[in-house]
CSV table of C-alpha atoms (C1' of nucleotides) in Angstrom, one decimal:
chain,number,residue,atom,x,y,z
A,1,MET,CA,-16.9,3.6,-8.8
A,2,LYS,CA,-18.8,0.6,-7.4
A,3,PRO,CA,-18.4,-2.7,-9.1
A,4,ARG,CA,-21.5,-3.7,-11.0
A,5,PHE,CA,-20.9,-7.3,-10.2
A,6,THR,CA,-19.1,-9.0,-7.4
A,7,ALA,CA,-18.2,-12.7,-7.0
A,8,LEU,CA,-20.8,-15.0,-5.4
A,9,LYS,CA,-20.6,-15.6,-1.6
A,10,GLY,CA,-18.0,-18.2,-0.8
A,11,VAL,CA,-16.2,-18.2,-4.1
A,12,ALA,CA,-13.0,-16.2,-4.6
A,13,ASP,CA,-10.6,-15.0,-7.2
A,14,VAL,CA,-7.1,-16.3,-6.8
A,15,LEU,CA,-4.9,-13.5,-8.0
A,16,PRO,CA,-1.2,-13.1,-8.6
A,17,PRO,CA,1.2,-13.5,-6.9
A,18,GLU,CA,-0.8,-16.2,-5.0
A,19,THR,CA,-1.4,-18.0,-8.3
A,20,GLY,CA,2.3,-18.6,-8.4
A,21,LEU,CA,1.9,-20.5,-5.2
A,22,TRP,CA,-0.9,-22.6,-6.6
A,23,ARG,CA,1.2,-23.4,-9.7
A,24,LYS,CA,4.0,-24.5,-7.5
A,25,ILE,CA,1.8,-26.7,-5.4
A,26,GLU,CA,0.4,-28.4,-8.5
A,27,ASN,CA,3.8,-28.8,-10.2
A,28,THR,CA,5.2,-30.3,-7.0
A,29,ALA,CA,2.4,-32.7,-6.7
A,30,CYS,CA,2.9,-33.8,-10.4
A,31,LEU,CA,6.5,-34.3,-9.8
A,32,VAL,CA,6.4,-36.2,-6.6
A,33,MET,CA,3.4,-38.3,-7.5
A,34,GLY,CA,4.9,-38.9,-10.9
A,35,ALA,CA,7.7,-40.7,-9.1
A,36,TYR,CA,5.2,-43.0,-7.5
A,37,GLY,CA,3.6,-43.8,-10.7
A,38,TYR,CA,0.5,-41.6,-10.5
A,39,GLU,CA,-0.9,-40.2,-13.7
A,40,GLU,CA,-3.3,-37.3,-14.0
A,41,ILE,CA,-7.0,-37.9,-14.5
A,42,ARG,CA,-9.5,-35.1,-15.3
A,43,PRO,CA,-13.1,-36.0,-14.5
A,44,PRO,CA,-16.0,-33.6,-15.1
A,45,VAL,CA,-17.1,-31.2,-12.4
A,46,MET,CA,-20.7,-32.3,-12.6
A,47,GLU,CA,-22.2,-35.8,-12.3
A,48,GLN,CA,-25.6,-37.4,-11.9
A,49,THR,CA,-26.7,-36.6,-8.4
A,50,GLY,CA,-27.2,-40.2,-7.6
A,51,LEU,CA,-23.5,-40.9,-7.9
A,52,PHE,CA,-22.8,-38.8,-4.8
A,53,LEU,CA,-25.8,-40.1,-2.9
A,54,ARG,CA,-24.5,-43.6,-3.3
A,55,SER,CA,-20.9,-42.8,-2.5
A,56,ILE,CA,-20.8,-40.2,0.1
A,57,GLY,CA,-23.9,-41.4,1.8
A,58,GLY,CA,-27.4,-39.9,2.0
A,59,SER,CA,-27.2,-39.3,5.7
A,60,SER,CA,-24.0,-37.1,5.5
A,61,ASP,CA,-24.4,-33.3,5.7
A,62,ILE,CA,-22.7,-33.0,2.3
A,63,VAL,CA,-25.3,-34.8,0.5
A,64,ALA,CA,-28.3,-33.8,2.8
A,65,LYS,CA,-27.7,-30.0,2.6
A,66,GLU,CA,-24.6,-28.9,1.0
A,67,MET,CA,-24.7,-30.0,-2.7
A,68,TYR,CA,-25.2,-27.7,-5.6
A,69,THR,CA,-28.0,-29.8,-7.3
A,70,PHE,CA,-30.1,-28.6,-10.2
A,71,THR,CA,-32.3,-30.1,-13.0
A,72,ASP,CA,-30.9,-29.7,-16.4
A,73,LYS,CA,-32.8,-29.1,-19.6
A,74,GLY,CA,-33.2,-32.8,-20.0
A,75,GLU,CA,-35.0,-33.1,-16.7
A,76,ARG,CA,-32.0,-34.9,-15.1
A,77,SER,CA,-30.8,-34.2,-11.6
A,78,VAL,CA,-27.2,-33.0,-11.8
A,79,SER,CA,-24.8,-32.0,-9.0
A,80,LEU,CA,-21.6,-30.1,-8.9
A,81,ARG,CA,-19.1,-32.5,-7.3
A,82,PRO,CA,-18.6,-32.0,-3.6
A,83,GLU,CA,-15.5,-34.2,-3.6
A,84,GLY,CA,-13.4,-36.0,-6.1
A,85,THR,CA,-13.3,-39.7,-5.3
A,86,ALA,CA,-16.8,-40.5,-6.5
A,87,SER,CA,-16.1,-39.4,-10.0
A,88,ILE,CA,-12.8,-41.2,-10.2
A,89,VAL,CA,-14.4,-44.4,-9.1
A,90,ARG,CA,-17.2,-43.9,-11.6
A,91,ALA,CA,-14.6,-43.4,-14.4
A,92,TYR,CA,-12.7,-46.4,-13.2
A,93,VAL,CA,-15.8,-48.6,-13.5
A,94,GLU,CA,-17.2,-47.0,-16.6
A,95,HIS,CA,-14.0,-47.4,-18.7
A,96,ASN,CA,-13.2,-50.9,-17.3
A,97,LEU,CA,-9.9,-49.8,-15.9
A,98,SER,CA,-9.9,-52.8,-13.7
A,99,SER,CA,-8.8,-54.7,-16.9
A,100,ARG,CA,-5.6,-52.7,-16.8
A,101,PRO,CA,-2.8,-54.1,-14.6
A,102,ALA,CA,-3.2,-53.3,-10.9
A,103,PRO,CA,-2.5,-51.1,-9.3
A,104,GLN,CA,-4.1,-48.2,-11.3
A,105,LYS,CA,-2.9,-44.9,-9.8
A,106,PHE,CA,-4.4,-41.5,-10.5
A,107,PHE,CA,-4.1,-37.9,-9.3
A,108,TYR,CA,-6.4,-35.0,-9.9
A,109,SER,CA,-6.8,-31.3,-9.1
A,110,GLY,CA,-9.7,-29.0,-9.5
A,111,PRO,CA,-12.6,-27.3,-8.0
A,112,MET,CA,-15.1,-28.8,-5.6
A,113,PHE,CA,-18.5,-27.3,-4.5
A,114,ARG,CA,-20.3,-27.4,-1.2
A,115,TYR,CA,-23.0,-25.0,-0.1
A,116,GLU,CA,-21.7,-24.1,3.3
A,117,ARG,CA,-21.3,-20.9,5.3
A,118,PRO,CA,-17.8,-19.7,4.4
A,119,GLN,CA,-15.1,-19.3,7.1
A,120,LYS,CA,-11.4,-19.3,7.4
A,121,GLY,CA,-10.0,-22.2,5.2
A,122,ARG,CA,-13.4,-23.0,3.8
A,123,GLN,CA,-15.1,-21.8,0.6
A,124,ARG,CA,-18.2,-22.9,-1.3
A,125,GLN,CA,-16.0,-23.4,-4.4
A,126,PHE,CA,-12.7,-24.8,-3.2
A,127,TYR,CA,-9.9,-26.7,-4.8
A,128,GLN,CA,-8.7,-30.2,-3.9
A,129,LEU,CA,-5.7,-32.0,-5.1
A,130,GLY,CA,-6.0,-35.7,-4.6
A,131,ALA,CA,-4.8,-39.2,-5.5
A,132,GLU,CA,-6.5,-42.6,-5.7
A,133,CYS,CA,-4.9,-46.1,-6.0
A,134,PHE,CA,-7.0,-49.0,-7.1
A,135,GLY,CA,-6.5,-52.8,-7.0
A,136,ILE,CA,-4.3,-53.7,-4.1
A,137,ALA,CA,-5.4,-54.4,-0.6
A,138,ASP,CA,-1.9,-54.8,0.8
A,139,PRO,CA,-1.3,-52.5,3.8
A,140,GLY,CA,2.0,-51.6,2.1
A,141,VAL,CA,-0.1,-49.6,-0.4
A,142,ASP,CA,-1.6,-47.6,2.5
A,143,ALA,CA,1.8,-46.9,3.8
A,144,GLU,CA,3.1,-46.0,0.3
A,145,MET,CA,0.3,-43.5,-0.2
A,146,ILE,CA,0.8,-41.9,3.2
A,147,ILE,CA,4.5,-41.7,2.6
A,148,MET,CA,3.9,-40.1,-0.8
A,149,LEU,CA,1.6,-37.5,0.8
A,150,MET,CA,4.1,-36.6,3.4
A,151,ALA,CA,6.9,-36.5,0.8
A,152,PHE,CA,4.7,-34.1,-1.2
A,153,LEU,CA,4.1,-31.8,1.7
A,154,ASP,CA,7.7,-31.9,2.8
A,155,ARG,CA,8.7,-31.0,-0.8
A,156,LEU,CA,6.6,-28.0,-0.6
A,157,GLY,CA,8.6,-26.9,2.5
A,158,LEU,CA,5.8,-27.3,5.0
A,159,LYS,CA,6.8,-27.6,8.6
A,160,GLY,CA,5.0,-28.6,11.8
A,161,LEU,CA,2.4,-30.8,10.3
A,162,SER,CA,1.1,-33.8,12.1
A,163,LEU,CA,-0.1,-37.1,10.7
A,164,GLU,CA,-2.9,-38.8,12.5
A,165,LEU,CA,-4.4,-42.1,11.7
A,166,ASN,CA,-6.7,-44.8,12.8
A,167,SER,CA,-8.7,-47.8,11.5
A,168,ILE,CA,-12.4,-47.7,11.5
A,169,GLY,CA,-12.8,-51.4,10.6
A,170,CYS,CA,-14.8,-53.0,7.8
A,171,LYS,CA,-18.4,-54.0,7.3
A,172,GLU,CA,-17.8,-57.0,9.5
A,173,CYS,CA,-16.5,-55.3,12.6
A,174,ARG,CA,-17.7,-51.7,12.5
A,175,PRO,CA,-21.4,-52.5,13.2
A,176,ALA,CA,-20.4,-54.3,16.3
A,177,PHE,CA,-18.4,-51.2,17.4
A,178,ARG,CA,-21.3,-48.9,16.7
A,179,GLU,CA,-23.4,-51.0,19.1
A,180,ARG,CA,-20.8,-51.1,21.8
A,181,LEU,CA,-20.6,-47.3,21.6
A,182,ARG,CA,-24.3,-47.0,21.9
A,183,GLU,CA,-24.3,-49.2,24.9
A,184,PHE,CA,-21.6,-47.1,26.5
A,185,PHE,CA,-23.2,-43.8,26.0
A,186,ALA,CA,-26.9,-44.9,26.5
A,187,PRO,CA,-26.9,-44.3,30.3
A,188,ARG,CA,-25.4,-40.8,30.0
A,189,LEU,CA,-27.2,-39.7,26.8
A,190,GLY,CA,-28.8,-36.9,28.5
A,191,GLU,CA,-25.6,-35.4,29.5
A,192,LEU,CA,-24.2,-35.1,25.9
A,193,CYS,CA,-24.5,-32.0,23.9
A,194,PRO,CA,-27.6,-31.7,21.6
A,195,ASP,CA,-25.4,-32.4,18.6
A,196,CYS,CA,-24.1,-35.6,20.2
A,197,GLN,CA,-27.5,-36.8,21.1
A,198,ARG,CA,-28.3,-36.5,17.4
A,199,ARG,CA,-25.2,-38.3,16.6
A,200,TYR,CA,-26.0,-41.0,18.9
A,201,GLU,CA,-28.8,-41.9,16.5
A,202,GLN,CA,-27.3,-41.1,13.2
A,203,ASN,CA,-23.6,-41.9,13.6
A,204,PRO,CA,-22.4,-42.7,17.1
A,205,LEU,CA,-18.7,-42.8,15.9
A,206,ARG,CA,-19.0,-38.9,15.5
A,207,ILE,CA,-19.4,-38.6,19.3
A,208,LEU,CA,-15.7,-39.5,19.5
A,209,ASP,CA,-14.5,-36.4,17.9
A,210,CYS,CA,-16.9,-33.9,19.4
A,211,LYS,CA,-15.2,-30.7,20.5
A,212,VAL,CA,-17.5,-30.0,23.4
A,213,GLU,CA,-15.4,-30.3,26.6
A,214,ARG,CA,-18.2,-32.1,28.5
A,215,CYS,CA,-18.5,-34.7,25.8
A,216,GLY,CA,-14.8,-35.2,25.9
A,217,GLU,CA,-15.1,-36.1,29.6
A,218,ILE,CA,-18.0,-38.3,29.2
A,219,ARG,CA,-16.3,-40.4,26.5
A,220,LYS,CA,-13.3,-41.1,28.7
A,221,GLY,CA,-13.1,-44.9,29.0
A,222,SER,CA,-15.3,-45.4,26.0
A,223,PRO,CA,-14.7,-48.5,23.9
A,224,LEU,CA,-12.0,-48.1,21.3
A,225,ILE,CA,-12.4,-49.2,17.8
A,226,SER,CA,-8.9,-50.8,18.0
A,227,GLU,CA,-10.2,-53.2,20.5
A,228,THR,CA,-13.1,-54.2,18.4
A,229,LEU,CA,-11.4,-54.6,15.0
A,230,CYS,CA,-11.7,-58.1,13.5
A,231,GLN,CA,-8.6,-60.2,13.0
A,232,ASP,CA,-8.1,-59.0,9.3
A,233,CYS,CA,-8.6,-55.4,10.1
A,234,ARG,CA,-6.3,-55.6,13.1
A,235,GLU,CA,-3.5,-57.2,11.1
A,236,HIS,CA,-3.9,-54.8,8.3
A,237,PHE,CA,-3.6,-51.8,10.6
A,238,THR,CA,-0.7,-53.3,12.5
A,239,ALA,CA,1.2,-54.0,9.3
A,240,LEU,CA,0.6,-50.4,8.1
A,241,LEU,CA,2.1,-49.0,11.4
A,242,GLU,CA,5.0,-51.3,11.0
A,243,PHE,CA,5.7,-50.0,7.5
A,244,LEU,CA,5.6,-46.4,8.7
A,245,ASP,CA,7.8,-47.1,11.6
A,246,VAL,CA,10.4,-48.7,9.4
A,247,MET,CA,10.3,-45.8,7.1
A,248,GLY,CA,10.6,-43.4,9.9
A,249,THR,CA,7.3,-41.6,9.2
A,250,ALA,CA,6.1,-39.9,12.3
A,251,TYR,CA,2.5,-40.4,13.1
A,252,VAL,CA,0.0,-40.1,15.9
A,253,PHE,CA,-2.5,-43.0,16.5
A,254,ASN,CA,-5.7,-41.2,17.2
A,255,PRO,CA,-8.3,-43.8,18.2
A,256,HIS,CA,-11.0,-41.1,18.2
A,257,MET,CA,-10.6,-40.1,14.6
A,258,VAL,CA,-13.6,-40.6,12.4
A,259,ARG,CA,-14.0,-39.6,8.8
A,260,GLY,CA,-17.1,-37.9,7.5
A,261,LEU,CA,-17.7,-39.9,4.3
A,262,ASP,CA,-19.6,-43.2,4.5
A,263,TYR,CA,-17.4,-45.1,2.1
A,264,TYR,CA,-14.3,-45.3,4.2
A,265,THR,CA,-13.1,-48.8,5.5
A,266,ARG,CA,-10.1,-49.6,7.6
A,267,THR,CA,-7.4,-47.1,7.3
A,268,VAL,CA,-8.2,-43.4,7.7
A,269,PHE,CA,-5.8,-40.6,8.1
A,270,GLU,CA,-5.5,-36.8,8.4
A,271,VAL,CA,-2.8,-34.2,8.2
A,272,LYS,CA,-3.2,-31.3,10.4
A,273,GLY,CA,-1.5,-27.9,10.1
A,274,GLY,CA,-0.6,-25.4,12.7
A,275,ALA,CA,-2.8,-23.0,14.8
A,276,CYS,CA,-2.5,-20.3,12.2
A,277,MET,CA,-5.1,-22.1,10.2
A,278,GLY,CA,-8.1,-21.5,12.4
A,279,ALA,CA,-10.7,-24.2,13.0
A,280,GLN,CA,-10.3,-25.7,9.6
A,281,ASN,CA,-6.8,-27.1,10.2
A,282,ALA,CA,-6.8,-30.3,8.1
A,283,VAL,CA,-4.6,-29.9,5.0
A,284,ALA,CA,-5.2,-33.3,3.7
A,285,ALA,CA,-7.2,-36.4,4.6
A,286,GLY,CA,-8.1,-39.8,3.2
A,287,GLY,CA,-8.6,-43.4,3.7
A,288,ARG,CA,-9.3,-46.8,2.3
A,289,TYR,CA,-12.6,-47.6,0.5
A,290,ASP,CA,-12.5,-51.2,-0.4
A,291,LEU,CA,-16.3,-51.4,-1.1
A,292,LEU,CA,-17.0,-48.4,-3.4
A,293,VAL,CA,-16.0,-49.9,-6.7
A,294,SER,CA,-18.2,-52.9,-6.4
A,295,GLU,CA,-20.9,-50.6,-5.0
A,296,PHE,CA,-20.7,-48.8,-8.4
A,297,GLY,CA,-21.0,-52.0,-10.3
A,298,GLY,CA,-17.4,-52.8,-10.9
A,299,PRO,CA,-15.5,-55.9,-9.6
A,300,GLU,CA,-14.6,-56.1,-6.0
A,301,THR,CA,-11.6,-53.8,-5.9
A,302,PRO,CA,-9.8,-52.5,-2.9
A,303,ALA,CA,-8.8,-48.9,-3.2
A,304,ILE,CA,-7.4,-46.0,-1.1
A,305,GLY,CA,-7.1,-42.3,-1.7
A,306,PHE,CA,-6.6,-38.8,-0.2
A,307,ALA,CA,-7.5,-35.2,-0.9
A,308,ALA,CA,-5.6,-32.1,0.1
A,309,GLY,CA,-7.1,-28.6,0.3
A,310,MET,CA,-5.4,-26.2,-2.1
A,311,GLU,CA,-6.5,-23.1,-0.3
A,312,ARG,CA,-5.1,-24.6,3.0
A,313,LEU,CA,-1.8,-25.5,1.5
A,314,ALA,CA,-1.5,-22.1,-0.2
A,315,GLY,CA,-2.5,-20.5,3.1
A,316,LEU,CA,0.4,-22.2,4.9
A,317,LEU,CA,2.8,-21.1,2.1
A,318,GLN,CA,1.7,-17.5,2.5
A,319,GLY,CA,4.6,-15.0,2.4
A,320,GLU,CA,6.4,-17.0,-0.1
A,321,ALA,CA,4.2,-15.6,-2.8
A,322,VAL,CA,6.2,-13.2,-4.8
A,323,THR,CA,6.3,-12.2,-8.4
A,324,PRO,CA,9.9,-11.8,-9.6
A,325,GLY,CA,10.5,-8.8,-11.8
A,326,PRO,CA,11.5,-8.9,-15.4
A,327,ALA,CA,15.0,-9.6,-16.3
A,328,LEU,CA,15.1,-6.5,-18.6
A,329,PHE,CA,13.2,-3.3,-19.0
A,330,ILE,CA,13.7,-1.5,-22.3
A,331,ALA,CA,13.1,2.3,-22.1
A,332,SER,CA,12.7,4.1,-25.5
A,333,LEU,CA,12.4,7.7,-26.4
A,334,GLY,CA,10.5,8.4,-29.6
A,335,LYS,CA,8.6,6.3,-32.1
A,336,GLU,CA,11.6,5.0,-34.0
A,337,ALA,CA,13.2,3.9,-30.7
A,338,ALA,CA,10.0,2.2,-29.7
A,339,VAL,CA,10.1,0.0,-32.7
A,340,GLU,CA,13.7,-0.8,-32.1
A,341,ALA,CA,12.9,-1.7,-28.5
A,342,LEU,CA,10.0,-4.0,-29.6
A,343,LYS,CA,12.3,-5.8,-32.0
A,344,LEU,CA,14.9,-6.4,-29.4
A,345,ALA,CA,12.3,-7.4,-26.9
A,346,SER,CA,10.7,-9.9,-29.3
A,347,ARG,CA,14.0,-11.6,-30.0
A,348,LEU,CA,14.9,-11.9,-26.3
A,349,ARG,CA,11.3,-13.2,-25.4
A,350,GLU,CA,11.6,-15.9,-28.0
A,351,GLY,CA,14.5,-17.2,-25.9
A,352,GLY,CA,12.4,-17.0,-22.7
A,353,THR,CA,13.8,-13.9,-21.3
A,354,ARG,CA,11.2,-11.8,-19.6
A,355,VAL,CA,11.2,-8.3,-21.0
A,356,GLU,CA,9.0,-5.3,-20.2
A,357,LEU,CA,8.8,-2.2,-22.4
A,358,GLY,CA,8.4,1.4,-21.4
A,359,TRP,CA,5.4,2.2,-23.5
A,360,GLY,CA,3.6,5.4,-23.4
A,361,GLY,CA,6.0,8.1,-24.5
A,362,PHE,CA,6.8,9.1,-21.0
A,363,SER,CA,9.9,10.8,-19.9
A,364,LEU,CA,12.9,8.7,-19.4
A,365,LYS,CA,12.7,9.3,-15.7
A,366,SER,CA,9.2,8.0,-15.4
A,367,GLN,CA,10.1,5.0,-17.5
A,368,LEU,CA,13.1,4.2,-15.1
A,369,ARG,CA,10.9,4.7,-12.1
A,370,ARG,CA,8.4,2.2,-13.4
A,371,ALA,CA,11.3,-0.3,-14.2
A,372,ASP,CA,12.4,0.0,-10.6
A,373,LYS,CA,8.8,-0.4,-9.2
A,374,ILE,CA,8.2,-3.6,-11.1
A,375,GLY,CA,11.5,-4.9,-9.8
A,376,ALA,CA,13.4,-5.1,-13.2
A,377,GLY,CA,16.9,-6.4,-13.0
A,378,ASN,CA,18.3,-4.4,-15.8
A,379,VAL,CA,17.3,-1.5,-18.1
A,380,VAL,CA,18.4,-0.8,-21.6
A,381,ILE,CA,17.9,2.7,-23.0
A,382,ILE,CA,17.2,3.4,-26.6
A,383,GLY,CA,16.9,7.1,-27.6
A,384,GLU,CA,17.9,9.3,-30.6
A,385,ASP,CA,21.5,9.1,-29.7
A,386,GLU,CA,21.5,5.4,-29.5
A,387,LEU,CA,19.7,5.0,-32.7
A,388,LYS,CA,22.3,7.2,-34.4
A,389,SER,CA,25.3,5.5,-32.9
A,390,GLY,CA,23.9,2.0,-32.8
A,391,SER,CA,25.3,1.7,-29.3
A,392,PHE,CA,22.7,1.1,-26.5
A,393,LYS,CA,23.2,2.1,-22.9
A,394,TRP,CA,22.3,-0.5,-20.2
A,395,LYS,CA,22.3,-0.4,-16.5
A,396,ASN,CA,21.9,-3.0,-13.8
A,397,LEU,CA,19.3,-1.7,-11.4
A,398,LYS,CA,20.4,-4.0,-8.5
A,399,ASP,CA,24.0,-3.1,-8.3
A,400,GLY,CA,24.1,0.2,-10.3
A,401,SER,CA,26.7,-0.9,-12.9
A,402,SER,CA,26.2,0.3,-16.4
A,403,GLY,CA,27.7,0.4,-19.8
A,404,GLU,CA,27.2,0.6,-23.5
A,405,ALA,CA,27.0,-2.1,-26.1
A,406,GLY,CA,25.9,-2.7,-29.6
A,407,ARG,CA,22.6,-4.2,-30.5
A,408,GLU,CA,24.0,-7.7,-30.9
A,409,ASP,CA,26.0,-7.5,-27.7
A,410,ILE,CA,23.1,-6.4,-25.8
A,411,PHE,CA,21.1,-9.3,-27.2
A,412,ALA,CA,23.8,-11.8,-26.2
A,413,GLN,CA,24.2,-10.2,-22.8
A,414,PHE,CA,20.5,-10.6,-21.8
A,415,SER,CA,19.5,-13.6,-23.8
A,416,GLN,CA,20.5,-15.9,-21.0
A,417,ALA,CA,18.7,-13.9,-18.3
A,418,LYS,CA,15.3,-15.0,-17.1
B,1,G,C1',-29.1,-23.7,9.0
B,2,U,C1',-27.3,-21.3,14.1
B,3,G,C1',-24.4,-17.5,16.9
B,4,G,C1',-21.0,-13.3,17.3
B,5,G,C1',-18.0,-9.3,15.2
B,6,C,C1',-17.2,-5.6,11.2
B,7,G,C1',-18.6,-2.3,6.8
B,8,U,C1',-15.6,5.5,5.5
B,9,A,C1',-10.6,6.3,-1.1
B,10,G,C1',-7.3,0.5,-4.4
B,11,C,C1',-5.0,-0.9,1.1
B,12,U,C1',-4.6,0.5,6.6
B,13,C,C1',-7.5,3.6,9.3
B,14,A,C1',-9.0,8.9,11.4
B,15,A,C1',-13.3,12.2,11.9
B,16,U,C1',-14.7,15.4,19.7
B,17,U,C1',-21.5,16.0,22.1
B,18,G,C1',-24.9,14.6,15.8
B,19,G,C1',-22.0,20.3,12.9
B,20,C,C1',-17.7,21.7,5.9
B,21,A,C1',-15.6,13.7,4.7
B,22,G,C1',-9.7,13.4,6.2
B,23,A,C1',-4.4,11.2,6.7
B,24,G,C1',-0.7,7.7,5.5
B,25,C,C1',0.5,4.0,2.0
B,26,A,C1',-0.4,2.8,-3.1
B,27,C,C1',-1.3,4.9,-8.2
B,28,U,C1',0.1,9.0,-11.4
B,29,G,C1',2.6,13.6,-13.1
B,30,G,C1',6.4,17.2,-12.1
B,31,A,C1',10.8,19.5,-9.7
B,32,C,C1',15.6,17.1,-12.8
B,33,U,C1',14.6,18.7,-21.7
B,34,G,C1',17.9,11.7,-21.6
B,35,U,C1',19.1,8.1,-15.9
B,36,G,C1',15.4,4.4,-10.9
B,37,G,C1',15.6,4.1,-5.3
B,38,C,C1',15.9,9.3,-1.3
B,39,U,C1',13.5,14.2,-0.9
B,40,C,C1',9.9,18.0,-2.1
B,41,C,C1',5.5,19.7,-4.9
B,42,G,C1',1.0,18.6,-7.5
B,43,G,C1',-3.1,15.2,-9.5
B,44,G,C1',-6.8,11.5,-10.0
B,45,G,C1',-9.8,8.9,-7.1
B,46,G,C1',-16.0,8.8,-2.1
B,47,U,C1',-23.9,8.7,-3.2
B,48,U,C1',-19.3,6.8,4.2
B,49,G,C1',-22.2,-1.1,1.6
B,50,U,C1',-27.7,-0.4,0.4
B,51,G,C1',-32.8,1.3,1.6
B,52,G,C1',-35.8,3.7,5.0
B,53,G,C1',-36.5,6.5,9.7
B,54,U,C1',-35.4,10.5,13.7
B,55,U,C1',-33.3,15.6,13.3
B,56,C,C1',-32.5,22.4,11.3
B,57,A,C1',-28.3,19.0,10.4
B,58,A,C1',-26.5,11.8,10.3
B,59,G,C1',-20.2,8.6,8.7
B,60,C,C1',-22.0,8.9,13.9
B,61,C,C1',-28.6,7.6,16.6
B,62,C,C1',-32.9,3.8,15.2
B,63,C,C1',-35.0,-0.1,11.9
B,64,A,C1',-34.3,-3.2,7.8
B,65,U,C1',-31.3,-5.3,4.1
B,66,C,C1',-26.9,-7.0,1.7
B,67,G,C1',-21.8,-8.1,2.1
B,68,C,C1',-17.3,-9.7,4.5
B,69,C,C1',-14.9,-12.1,8.7
B,70,C,C1',-14.8,-15.6,12.8
B,71,A,C1',-17.0,-19.7,15.2
B,72,C,C1',-20.8,-23.9,15.5
B,73,C,C1',-22.7,-27.8,12.4
B,74,C,C1',-20.0,-30.3,8.8
B,75,C,C1',-15.6,-31.0,6.3
B,76,A,C1',-10.1,-30.8,2.5
RNA sequence: GUGGGCGUAGCUCAAUUGGCAGAGCACUGGACUGUGGCUCCGGGGGUUGUGGGUUCAAGCCCCAUCGCCCACCCCA
């Protein structure tokens, strides 16, 4: 049999037991971020196309060639969101959330869409879990958010992650840096890779994180953004590092790190995973975006946020995905016994005990075999004899112990099991 | 959008020079009339991704196409 339909390229079903991992990740995020005062926000997955043009930047690849954009029946250009921040900022402005006491803190989780060639750690429909904090410019907020992110990752049990950060300046000092970079690379423009020659025109900062070895050599001795930062940006970044030092949060200052989205200002950061992730090894990334809210028509509002890739987090937790078996399996022989089994199961299930039934009128042996296969902890057998005597046999499949007990005793015995 | 690799059972893979499409695992039933795991026996499952071509004969050779994977670009 061939399936008549298959999933689209670059979209994937998340199946059990992996969905358990996803549940764990979201629950952990809710728990950890809740302690930091973050509340969940659920924006729509589609928006006016213009929202993303303005926020992410028309020159970025995301907008230029990766958006799922279509015209709806009202002749409006609509896009599936390629990232989360734009929608949250739109909601913040639209609902006047600046009138609530600052800071306003939100987290979200859901699917994002980018029309890219899939590869390891990258899908066309992918899931991000992120957080945004509005209204406070203090570098302590940057530190707090980064510490929260690391606490979240730590709580998941992830090891061997590295936090990198940098400051890319503000609208005052970044243009000057771009020019200094251009001046530096101009004499050797011809030696750069074709991509970097393009970057030279479009976004010279990107030359700094090119992976081509030759480009890496050419950029040795290039100007560093840290040398070009204005006084305010420099103080902001220094204060952030001091907070992290005090809190014992390990980080790597990466003066070459650049972020892809146009709206970032000052602090940018990225958490990288191990080599097992392939080329797409960033599990989370974010930064400050102090201009975006006013750009969207709101009051001047400093803000900072991050997003983490669910598939990438789940990938790092691979191997932990297991579905535990039911606490109890009730095997029954005959219709009357099946009814009795269903009644007992229903009572136990009301109390939260996971119970499976041996439907199908199979032999006792096959029912027990199935109980074993699905990893049941215990089995209760109900047959003609048990119906007659009112005493059910039970057996622990893990240690082999067994016994007999009346209906109510059985109920009591397993009502605490999960 | 660019480059490379791979498509045979649910999964992992065999199939000699082009010569009857197979194994293990998994699923399912039995041996054992009502006691799981171990063992043994049986069963279901395939248009060899798809469409053309060469040939007496194609899983294998040729062309095209689709899909998956990996990398580039970009990005979580």
